[in-house]
mmCIF file with all atom_site columns, C-alpha atoms in Angstrom:
data_model
loop_
_atom_site.group_PDB
_atom_site.id
_atom_site.type_symbol
_atom_site.label_atom_id
_atom_site.label_alt_id
_atom_site.label_comp_id
_atom_site.label_asym_id
_atom_site.label_entity_id
_atom_site.label_seq_id
_atom_site.pdbx_PDB_ins_code
_atom_site.Cartn_x
_atom_site.Cartn_y
_atom_site.Cartn_z
_atom_site.occupancy
_atom_site.B_iso_or_equiv
_atom_site.pdbx_formal_charge
_atom_site.auth_seq_id
_atom_site.auth_comp_id
_atom_site.auth_asym_id
_atom_site.auth_atom_id
_atom_site.pdbx_PDB_model_num
ATOM 1   C CA . MET A 1 1   ? 73.496  87.113 60.818  1.00 52.00 ? 1   MET A CA 1
ATOM 2   C CA . LEU A 1 2   ? 76.216  88.937 62.584  1.00 42.00 ? 2   LEU A CA 1
ATOM 3   C CA . ALA A 1 3   ? 74.056  88.787 65.839  1.00 43.00 ? 3   ALA A CA 1
ATOM 4   C CA . VAL A 1 4   ? 73.735  85.060 65.300  1.00 42.00 ? 4   VAL A CA 1
ATOM 5   C CA . ALA A 1 5   ? 77.477  84.462 64.883  1.00 44.00 ? 5   ALA A CA 1
ATOM 6   C CA . SER A 1 6   ? 78.201  86.750 68.093  1.00 38.00 ? 6   SER A CA 1
ATOM 7   C CA . VAL A 1 7   ? 75.972  84.361 70.066  1.00 34.00 ? 7   VAL A CA 1
ATOM 8   C CA . LEU A 1 8   ? 77.594  81.493 68.618  1.00 41.00 ? 8   LEU A CA 1
ATOM 9   C CA . ALA A 1 9   ? 81.034  82.650 69.488  1.00 38.00 ? 9   ALA A CA 1
ATOM 10  C CA . GLY A 1 10  ? 79.934  83.438 72.926  1.00 35.00 ? 10  GLY A CA 1
ATOM 11  C CA . LEU A 1 11  ? 78.615  80.026 73.426  1.00 37.00 ? 11  LEU A CA 1
ATOM 12  C CA . VAL A 1 12  ? 82.036  78.571 72.194  1.00 39.00 ? 12  VAL A CA 1
ATOM 13  C CA . LEU A 1 13  ? 83.995  80.589 74.548  1.00 39.00 ? 13  LEU A CA 1
ATOM 14  C CA . GLY A 1 14  ? 81.756  80.025 77.378  1.00 40.00 ? 14  GLY A CA 1
ATOM 15  C CA . TRP A 1 15  ? 82.166  76.063 76.580  1.00 42.00 ? 15  TRP A CA 1
ATOM 16  C CA . ALA A 1 16  ? 85.945  76.513 76.400  1.00 43.00 ? 16  ALA A CA 1
ATOM 17  C CA . LEU A 1 17  ? 86.342  78.447 79.517  1.00 43.00 ? 17  LEU A CA 1
ATOM 18  C CA . PHE A 1 18  ? 83.428  77.084 81.832  1.00 46.00 ? 18  PHE A CA 1
ATOM 19  C CA . GLY A 1 19  ? 82.176  73.797 80.395  1.00 46.00 ? 19  GLY A CA 1
ATOM 20  C CA . ARG A 1 20  ? 78.676  72.829 79.872  1.00 50.00 ? 20  ARG A CA 1
ATOM 21  C CA . GLY A 1 21  ? 75.984  75.342 81.204  1.00 60.00 ? 21  GLY A CA 1
ATOM 22  C CA . GLY A 1 22  ? 78.831  77.887 81.474  1.00 85.00 ? 22  GLY A CA 1
ATOM 23  C CA . PHE A 1 23  ? 79.822  76.225 84.758  1.00 94.00 ? 23  PHE A CA 1
ATOM 24  C CA . PRO A 1 24  ? 83.773  76.187 85.556  1.00 96.00 ? 24  PRO A CA 1
ATOM 25  C CA . LEU A 1 25  ? 85.767  73.373 84.422  1.00 96.00 ? 25  LEU A CA 1
ATOM 26  C CA . ASP A 1 26  ? 87.924  70.971 86.459  1.00 95.00 ? 26  ASP A CA 1
ATOM 27  C CA . GLY A 1 27  ? 91.169  72.808 86.029  1.00 94.00 ? 27  GLY A CA 1
ATOM 28  C CA . SER A 1 28  ? 89.819  76.352 86.519  1.00 97.00 ? 28  SER A CA 1
ATOM 29  C CA . ALA A 1 29  ? 90.714  78.591 89.327  1.00 97.00 ? 29  ALA A CA 1
ATOM 30  C CA . GLU A 1 30  ? 87.266  78.571 90.721  1.00 98.00 ? 30  GLU A CA 1
ATOM 31  C CA . ALA A 1 31  ? 87.272  75.004 91.093  1.00 98.00 ? 31  ALA A CA 1
ATOM 32  C CA . GLY A 1 32  ? 90.754  74.915 92.596  1.00 98.00 ? 32  GLY A CA 1
ATOM 33  C CA . PHE A 1 33  ? 89.977  77.500 95.002  1.00 98.00 ? 33  PHE A CA 1
ATOM 34  C CA . ALA A 1 34  ? 86.711  75.807 96.092  1.00 98.00 ? 34  ALA A CA 1
ATOM 35  C CA . ARG A 1 35  ? 88.476  72.662 96.565  1.00 98.00 ? 35  ARG A CA 1
ATOM 36  C CA . ASP A 1 36  ? 91.667  73.979 98.372  1.00 97.00 ? 36  ASP A CA 1
ATOM 37  C CA . MET A 1 37  ? 89.814  76.491 100.512 1.00 98.00 ? 37  MET A CA 1
ATOM 38  C CA . GLN A 1 38  ? 87.490  73.513 101.704 1.00 98.00 ? 38  GLN A CA 1
ATOM 39  C CA . THR A 1 39  ? 91.021  72.019 102.987 1.00 97.00 ? 39  THR A CA 1
ATOM 40  C CA . HIS A 1 40  ? 92.112  75.232 104.432 1.00 97.00 ? 40  HIS A CA 1
ATOM 41  C CA . HIS A 1 41  ? 88.948  76.071 106.444 1.00 98.00 ? 41  HIS A CA 1
ATOM 42  C CA . GLY A 1 42  ? 89.003  72.450 107.832 1.00 98.00 ? 42  GLY A CA 1
ATOM 43  C CA . GLN A 1 43  ? 92.192  73.053 109.416 1.00 97.00 ? 43  GLN A CA 1
ATOM 44  C CA . ALA A 1 44  ? 90.852  76.384 110.876 1.00 98.00 ? 44  ALA A CA 1
ATOM 45  C CA . VAL A 1 45  ? 87.738  74.648 112.500 1.00 98.00 ? 45  VAL A CA 1
ATOM 46  C CA . GLU A 1 46  ? 90.237  71.825 113.766 1.00 98.00 ? 46  GLU A CA 1
ATOM 47  C CA . MET A 1 47  ? 92.401  74.368 115.558 1.00 98.00 ? 47  MET A CA 1
ATOM 48  C CA . SER A 1 48  ? 89.080  76.221 116.568 1.00 98.00 ? 48  SER A CA 1
ATOM 49  C CA . LEU A 1 49  ? 87.843  73.276 118.307 1.00 98.00 ? 49  LEU A CA 1
ATOM 50  C CA . LEU A 1 50  ? 91.022  72.270 119.814 1.00 98.00 ? 50  LEU A CA 1
ATOM 51  C CA . ILE A 1 51  ? 91.195  75.698 121.503 1.00 98.00 ? 51  ILE A CA 1
ATOM 52  C CA . ASP A 1 52  ? 87.691  75.532 122.775 1.00 95.00 ? 52  ASP A CA 1
ATOM 53  C CA . ASP A 1 53  ? 88.952  72.528 124.961 1.00 94.00 ? 53  ASP A CA 1
ATOM 54  C CA . ARG A 1 54  ? 92.013  74.072 126.221 1.00 97.00 ? 54  ARG A CA 1
ATOM 55  C CA . SER A 1 55  ? 91.244  77.652 127.132 1.00 98.00 ? 55  SER A CA 1
ATOM 56  C CA . SER A 1 56  ? 88.723  79.101 129.845 1.00 97.00 ? 56  SER A CA 1
ATOM 57  C CA . ASP A 1 57  ? 88.730  82.756 128.273 1.00 98.00 ? 57  ASP A CA 1
ATOM 58  C CA . PRO A 1 58  ? 85.096  83.644 126.994 1.00 98.00 ? 58  PRO A CA 1
ATOM 59  C CA . VAL A 1 59  ? 86.624  85.951 124.197 1.00 98.00 ? 59  VAL A CA 1
ATOM 60  C CA . ILE A 1 60  ? 88.919  83.240 122.936 1.00 98.00 ? 60  ILE A CA 1
ATOM 61  C CA . ARG A 1 61  ? 86.292  80.675 122.985 1.00 98.00 ? 61  ARG A CA 1
ATOM 62  C CA . ILE A 1 62  ? 83.653  83.078 121.310 1.00 98.00 ? 62  ILE A CA 1
ATOM 63  C CA . LEU A 1 63  ? 86.184  83.757 118.505 1.00 98.00 ? 63  LEU A CA 1
ATOM 64  C CA . ALA A 1 64  ? 87.052  80.163 118.122 1.00 98.00 ? 64  ALA A CA 1
ATOM 65  C CA . LYS A 1 65  ? 83.298  79.240 117.730 1.00 98.00 ? 65  LYS A CA 1
ATOM 66  C CA . ASP A 1 66  ? 82.569  81.972 115.367 1.00 98.00 ? 66  ASP A CA 1
ATOM 67  C CA . ILE A 1 67  ? 85.547  80.943 113.321 1.00 98.00 ? 67  ILE A CA 1
ATOM 68  C CA . ALA A 1 68  ? 84.699  77.340 113.300 1.00 98.00 ? 68  ALA A CA 1
ATOM 69  C CA . THR A 1 69  ? 81.006  78.029 112.452 1.00 98.00 ? 69  THR A CA 1
ATOM 70  C CA . SER A 1 70  ? 81.477  80.318 109.595 1.00 98.00 ? 70  SER A CA 1
ATOM 71  C CA . GLN A 1 71  ? 84.310  78.427 108.224 1.00 98.00 ? 71  GLN A CA 1
ATOM 72  C CA . GLN A 1 72  ? 82.142  75.132 108.246 1.00 98.00 ? 72  GLN A CA 1
ATOM 73  C CA . HIS A 1 73  ? 79.342  77.208 106.623 1.00 98.00 ? 73  HIS A CA 1
ATOM 74  C CA . GLN A 1 74  ? 81.523  78.487 103.827 1.00 98.00 ? 74  GLN A CA 1
ATOM 75  C CA . ALA A 1 75  ? 83.019  74.987 103.174 1.00 98.00 ? 75  ALA A CA 1
ATOM 76  C CA . GLY A 1 76  ? 79.617  73.647 102.903 1.00 98.00 ? 76  GLY A CA 1
ATOM 77  C CA . GLN A 1 77  ? 78.925  76.504 100.308 1.00 98.00 ? 77  GLN A CA 1
ATOM 78  C CA . MET A 1 78  ? 82.134  75.445 98.446  1.00 98.00 ? 78  MET A CA 1
ATOM 79  C CA . PHE A 1 79  ? 81.508  71.880 98.357  1.00 98.00 ? 79  PHE A CA 1
ATOM 80  C CA . ALA A 1 80  ? 77.839  72.654 96.848  1.00 98.00 ? 80  ALA A CA 1
ATOM 81  C CA . TRP A 1 81  ? 79.387  74.514 93.995  1.00 98.00 ? 81  TRP A CA 1
ATOM 82  C CA . LEU A 1 82  ? 81.415  71.650 92.928  1.00 98.00 ? 82  LEU A CA 1
ATOM 83  C CA . ARG A 1 83  ? 78.245  69.398 92.842  1.00 98.00 ? 83  ARG A CA 1
ATOM 84  C CA . VAL A 1 84  ? 76.251  72.092 90.886  1.00 97.00 ? 84  VAL A CA 1
ATOM 85  C CA . TRP A 1 85  ? 79.212  72.398 88.489  1.00 97.00 ? 85  TRP A CA 1
ATOM 86  C CA . GLY A 1 86  ? 79.249  68.595 87.819  1.00 97.00 ? 86  GLY A CA 1
ATOM 87  C CA . LEU A 1 87  ? 82.920  68.392 89.299  1.00 98.00 ? 87  LEU A CA 1
ATOM 88  C CA . SER A 1 88  ? 84.743  65.942 91.528  1.00 96.00 ? 88  SER A CA 1
ATOM 89  C CA . PRO A 1 89  ? 85.315  67.166 95.262  1.00 95.00 ? 89  PRO A CA 1
ATOM 90  C CA . THR A 1 90  ? 89.077  66.339 94.666  1.00 93.00 ? 90  THR A CA 1
ATOM 91  C CA . GLY A 1 91  ? 89.877  67.067 91.062  1.00 88.00 ? 91  GLY A CA 1
ATOM 92  C CA . SER A 1 92  ? 92.947  65.910 88.777  1.00 87.00 ? 92  SER A CA 1
ATOM 93  C CA . GLN A 1 93  ? 95.231  68.853 89.731  1.00 89.00 ? 93  GLN A CA 1
ATOM 94  C CA . PRO A 1 94  ? 97.689  68.975 92.736  1.00 91.00 ? 94  PRO A CA 1
ATOM 95  C CA . PRO A 1 95  ? 96.564  71.325 95.806  1.00 91.00 ? 95  PRO A CA 1
ATOM 96  C CA . MET A 1 96  ? 97.315  74.921 94.829  1.00 93.00 ? 96  MET A CA 1
ATOM 97  C CA . ALA A 1 97  ? 97.923  74.521 90.884  1.00 94.00 ? 97  ALA A CA 1
ATOM 98  C CA . TRP A 1 98  ? 95.468  77.080 90.140  1.00 95.00 ? 98  TRP A CA 1
ATOM 99  C CA . MET A 1 99  ? 97.609  79.905 91.750  1.00 92.00 ? 99  MET A CA 1
ATOM 100 C CA . GLY A 1 100 ? 100.522 78.945 89.617  1.00 84.00 ? 100 GLY A CA 1
ATOM 101 C CA . SER A 1 101 ? 103.876 80.631 90.446  1.00 66.00 ? 101 SER A CA 1
ATOM 102 C CA . GLU A 1 102 ? 102.499 82.734 93.284  1.00 62.00 ? 102 GLU A CA 1
ATOM 103 C CA . HIS A 1 103 ? 102.316 79.706 95.624  1.00 54.00 ? 103 HIS A CA 1
ATOM 104 C CA . HIS A 1 104 ? 105.660 78.131 96.882  1.00 48.00 ? 104 HIS A CA 1
ATOM 105 C CA . GLY A 1 105 ? 104.232 75.871 99.622  1.00 45.00 ? 105 GLY A CA 1
ATOM 106 C CA . ARG A 1 106 ? 105.515 78.070 102.143 1.00 42.00 ? 106 ARG A CA 1
ATOM 107 C CA . GLY A 1 107 ? 104.400 77.766 105.959 1.00 40.00 ? 107 GLY A CA 1
ATOM 108 C CA . THR A 1 108 ? 103.578 81.061 107.676 1.00 37.00 ? 108 THR A CA 1
ATOM 109 C CA . ALA A 1 109 ? 103.415 79.512 111.184 1.00 37.00 ? 109 ALA A CA 1
ATOM 110 C CA . SER A 1 110 ? 105.737 80.288 114.241 1.00 36.00 ? 110 SER A CA 1
ATOM 111 C CA . SER A 1 111 ? 109.498 81.058 113.470 1.00 34.00 ? 111 SER A CA 1
ATOM 112 C CA . ALA A 1 112 ? 110.120 78.229 116.182 1.00 28.00 ? 112 ALA A CA 1
ATOM 113 C CA . THR A 1 113 ? 108.265 75.542 113.757 1.00 31.00 ? 113 THR A CA 1
ATOM 114 C CA . SER A 1 114 ? 109.306 76.858 110.470 1.00 31.00 ? 114 SER A CA 1
ATOM 115 C CA . ALA A 1 115 ? 112.964 76.537 111.508 1.00 25.00 ? 115 ALA A CA 1
ATOM 116 C CA . SER A 1 116 ? 112.398 73.160 111.375 1.00 30.00 ? 116 SER A CA 1
ATOM 117 C CA . GLY A 1 117 ? 112.011 72.941 107.620 1.00 44.00 ? 117 GLY A CA 1
ATOM 118 C CA . ASP A 1 118 ? 108.380 71.985 107.873 1.00 67.00 ? 118 ASP A CA 1
ATOM 119 C CA . LYS A 1 119 ? 106.559 72.324 104.456 1.00 79.00 ? 119 LYS A CA 1
ATOM 120 C CA . VAL A 1 120 ? 102.896 73.023 104.277 1.00 86.00 ? 120 VAL A CA 1
ATOM 121 C CA . PRO A 1 121 ? 100.546 72.706 101.223 1.00 85.00 ? 121 PRO A CA 1
ATOM 122 C CA . MET A 1 122 ? 98.856  75.927 101.239 1.00 90.00 ? 122 MET A CA 1
ATOM 123 C CA . PRO A 1 123 ? 99.386  79.566 102.182 1.00 90.00 ? 123 PRO A CA 1
ATOM 124 C CA . GLY A 1 124 ? 99.194  79.994 106.176 1.00 92.00 ? 124 GLY A CA 1
ATOM 125 C CA . MET A 1 125 ? 98.558  76.210 106.890 1.00 94.00 ? 125 MET A CA 1
ATOM 126 C CA . ALA A 1 126 ? 99.961  74.976 110.275 1.00 94.00 ? 126 ALA A CA 1
ATOM 127 C CA . SER A 1 127 ? 102.325 72.090 110.024 1.00 93.00 ? 127 SER A CA 1
ATOM 128 C CA . PRO A 1 128 ? 101.901 68.797 112.221 1.00 93.00 ? 128 PRO A CA 1
ATOM 129 C CA . ALA A 1 129 ? 104.431 69.974 114.455 1.00 92.00 ? 129 ALA A CA 1
ATOM 130 C CA . ASP A 1 130 ? 102.297 73.149 114.914 1.00 94.00 ? 130 ASP A CA 1
ATOM 131 C CA . LEU A 1 131 ? 99.222  71.251 115.750 1.00 96.00 ? 131 LEU A CA 1
ATOM 132 C CA . ALA A 1 132 ? 101.128 68.830 117.985 1.00 96.00 ? 132 ALA A CA 1
ATOM 133 C CA . ARG A 1 133 ? 102.191 71.924 120.065 1.00 96.00 ? 133 ARG A CA 1
ATOM 134 C CA . LEU A 1 134 ? 98.735  73.302 120.202 1.00 97.00 ? 134 LEU A CA 1
ATOM 135 C CA . LYS A 1 135 ? 97.329  69.845 121.246 1.00 98.00 ? 135 LYS A CA 1
ATOM 136 C CA . ALA A 1 136 ? 99.976  69.723 124.128 1.00 98.00 ? 136 ALA A CA 1
ATOM 137 C CA . ALA A 1 137 ? 99.354  73.095 125.312 1.00 98.00 ? 137 ALA A CA 1
ATOM 138 C CA . THR A 1 138 ? 96.622  74.514 127.888 1.00 98.00 ? 138 THR A CA 1
ATOM 139 C CA . GLY A 1 139 ? 95.806  78.026 128.951 1.00 98.00 ? 139 GLY A CA 1
ATOM 140 C CA . VAL A 1 140 ? 97.477  81.073 128.158 1.00 98.00 ? 140 VAL A CA 1
ATOM 141 C CA . GLU A 1 141 ? 99.925  79.138 126.212 1.00 97.00 ? 141 GLU A CA 1
ATOM 142 C CA . ALA A 1 142 ? 97.592  77.352 124.149 1.00 98.00 ? 142 ALA A CA 1
ATOM 143 C CA . GLU A 1 143 ? 95.890  80.748 123.504 1.00 98.00 ? 143 GLU A CA 1
ATOM 144 C CA . LYS A 1 144 ? 99.089  82.206 122.325 1.00 97.00 ? 144 LYS A CA 1
ATOM 145 C CA . ILE A 1 145 ? 99.830  79.233 119.951 1.00 96.00 ? 145 ILE A CA 1
ATOM 146 C CA . TYR A 1 146 ? 96.555  79.241 118.573 1.00 97.00 ? 146 TYR A CA 1
ATOM 147 C CA . LEU A 1 147 ? 96.465  83.129 117.944 1.00 97.00 ? 147 LEU A CA 1
ATOM 148 C CA . THR A 1 148 ? 99.953  82.760 116.445 1.00 96.00 ? 148 THR A CA 1
ATOM 149 C CA . LEU A 1 149 ? 98.676  79.909 114.051 1.00 96.00 ? 149 LEU A CA 1
ATOM 150 C CA . MET A 1 150 ? 95.294  81.470 113.378 1.00 97.00 ? 150 MET A CA 1
ATOM 151 C CA . ILE A 1 151 ? 96.769  84.786 112.306 1.00 96.00 ? 151 ILE A CA 1
ATOM 152 C CA . ALA A 1 152 ? 98.943  83.122 109.930 1.00 94.00 ? 152 ALA A CA 1
ATOM 153 C CA . HIS A 1 153 ? 95.997  80.891 108.660 1.00 95.00 ? 153 HIS A CA 1
ATOM 154 C CA . HIS A 1 154 ? 93.649  83.929 108.088 1.00 96.00 ? 154 HIS A CA 1
ATOM 155 C CA . LYS A 1 155 ? 96.810  85.926 106.159 1.00 95.00 ? 155 LYS A CA 1
ATOM 156 C CA . GLY A 1 156 ? 96.976  82.612 103.939 1.00 94.00 ? 156 GLY A CA 1
ATOM 157 C CA . GLY A 1 157 ? 93.338  82.569 103.615 1.00 96.00 ? 157 GLY A CA 1
ATOM 158 C CA . VAL A 1 158 ? 93.183  86.263 102.391 1.00 97.00 ? 158 VAL A CA 1
ATOM 159 C CA . GLU A 1 159 ? 96.241  85.465 99.909  1.00 96.00 ? 159 GLU A CA 1
ATOM 160 C CA . MET A 1 160 ? 94.007  82.563 98.483  1.00 97.00 ? 160 MET A CA 1
ATOM 161 C CA . ALA A 1 161 ? 90.886  84.786 98.259  1.00 98.00 ? 161 ALA A CA 1
ATOM 162 C CA . ASP A 1 162 ? 92.874  87.550 96.295  1.00 98.00 ? 162 ASP A CA 1
ATOM 163 C CA . ALA A 1 163 ? 94.291  85.063 93.873  1.00 97.00 ? 163 ALA A CA 1
ATOM 164 C CA . VAL A 1 164 ? 90.801  83.949 92.962  1.00 98.00 ? 164 VAL A CA 1
ATOM 165 C CA . LEU A 1 165 ? 89.465  87.525 92.797  1.00 98.00 ? 165 LEU A CA 1
ATOM 166 C CA . ALA A 1 166 ? 92.335  88.097 90.253  1.00 98.00 ? 166 ALA A CA 1
ATOM 167 C CA . ARG A 1 167 ? 91.304  85.286 88.230  1.00 97.00 ? 167 ARG A CA 1
ATOM 168 C CA . SER A 1 168 ? 87.588  84.841 88.388  1.00 97.00 ? 168 SER A CA 1
ATOM 169 C CA . ASP A 1 169 ? 84.441  86.722 87.634  1.00 96.00 ? 169 ASP A CA 1
ATOM 170 C CA . GLU A 1 170 ? 82.032  83.949 88.657  1.00 97.00 ? 170 GLU A CA 1
ATOM 171 C CA . ASP A 1 171 ? 79.608  85.843 90.823  1.00 97.00 ? 171 ASP A CA 1
ATOM 172 C CA . VAL A 1 172 ? 79.149  83.237 93.524  1.00 97.00 ? 172 VAL A CA 1
ATOM 173 C CA . VAL A 1 173 ? 82.806  82.819 93.689  1.00 98.00 ? 173 VAL A CA 1
ATOM 174 C CA . VAL A 1 174 ? 83.577  86.643 93.902  1.00 98.00 ? 174 VAL A CA 1
ATOM 175 C CA . THR A 1 175 ? 81.077  87.256 96.646  1.00 98.00 ? 175 THR A CA 1
ATOM 176 C CA . LEU A 1 176 ? 82.086  84.692 98.741  1.00 98.00 ? 176 LEU A CA 1
ATOM 177 C CA . ALA A 1 177 ? 85.991  85.525 98.287  1.00 98.00 ? 177 ALA A CA 1
ATOM 178 C CA . ARG A 1 178 ? 85.397  88.958 98.979  1.00 99.00 ? 178 ARG A CA 1
ATOM 179 C CA . SER A 1 179 ? 83.406  88.329 102.106 1.00 98.00 ? 179 SER A CA 1
ATOM 180 C CA . MET A 1 180 ? 86.265  85.950 103.149 1.00 98.00 ? 180 MET A CA 1
ATOM 181 C CA . LYS A 1 181 ? 88.767  88.812 102.769 1.00 98.00 ? 181 LYS A CA 1
ATOM 182 C CA . VAL A 1 182 ? 86.793  91.219 104.742 1.00 98.00 ? 182 VAL A CA 1
ATOM 183 C CA . SER A 1 183 ? 85.856  89.138 107.591 1.00 98.00 ? 183 SER A CA 1
ATOM 184 C CA . GLN A 1 184 ? 89.306  87.250 107.890 1.00 98.00 ? 184 GLN A CA 1
ATOM 185 C CA . THR A 1 185 ? 91.221  90.554 107.855 1.00 98.00 ? 185 THR A CA 1
ATOM 186 C CA . ALA A 1 186 ? 88.972  91.937 110.706 1.00 98.00 ? 186 ALA A CA 1
ATOM 187 C CA . GLU A 1 187 ? 89.672  88.864 112.739 1.00 98.00 ? 187 GLU A CA 1
ATOM 188 C CA . ILE A 1 188 ? 93.439  89.112 112.004 1.00 98.00 ? 188 ILE A CA 1
ATOM 189 C CA . THR A 1 189 ? 93.493  92.662 113.449 1.00 98.00 ? 189 THR A CA 1
ATOM 190 C CA . ALA A 1 190 ? 91.387  91.303 116.591 1.00 98.00 ? 190 ALA A CA 1
ATOM 191 C CA . MET A 1 191 ? 93.630  88.430 117.232 1.00 98.00 ? 191 MET A CA 1
ATOM 192 C CA . GLN A 1 192 ? 96.706  90.551 116.699 1.00 98.00 ? 192 GLN A CA 1
ATOM 193 C CA . GLN A 1 193 ? 95.251  92.824 119.656 1.00 98.00 ? 193 GLN A CA 1
ATOM 194 C CA . LEU A 1 194 ? 94.411  89.471 121.809 1.00 98.00 ? 194 LEU A CA 1
ATOM 195 C CA . LEU A 1 195 ? 97.956  88.120 121.149 1.00 98.00 ? 195 LEU A CA 1
ATOM 196 C CA . ALA A 1 196 ? 99.599  91.357 122.127 1.00 98.00 ? 196 ALA A CA 1
ATOM 197 C CA . ALA A 1 197 ? 97.660  91.455 125.354 1.00 97.00 ? 197 ALA A CA 1
ATOM 198 C CA . ARG A 1 198 ? 99.228  87.789 126.281 1.00 95.00 ? 198 ARG A CA 1
ATOM 199 C CA . SER A 1 199 ? 102.642 88.837 125.212 1.00 86.00 ? 199 SER A CA 1
#
């Protein structure tokens, strides 16, 4: 009897936390992370495609293609999670609500742009002014802007990965977030070295 009661209690708890089938609910950290990180990744892909047209440096272009390819793939994984979980791609909560008070909508792009007071919706995101500067630049100047923006972008991505790791034990989410943290931390180091060589 006690065993049956424990199973029933576990089912009720699972329904409360993750909904039908043990899947995350619409307002969960897992769902918020999946939605917001797709948007975050989308901007990284956009910036990487921009620099590919503006730089002739093979190292920069290979790095940008690697970032674009990996983040497109990861975005596809997160889109698929939401489908499997039976959740809308957009959800009912504003961006970054799942991180609560940890997120303050701050941009971490270059000081020249942040001094203008531009607000960004997620950690590390480039502002419209940042993207305009990248689009207008070519050669080494474009590379420096790209590296500066992408370092900040990756730091924001690591912050988001850390936040979901602190809130989730969903296997697929934890596995991908850990992988993102490792790869983006390594890329930050590489990009800092590339930027230093251009300063």
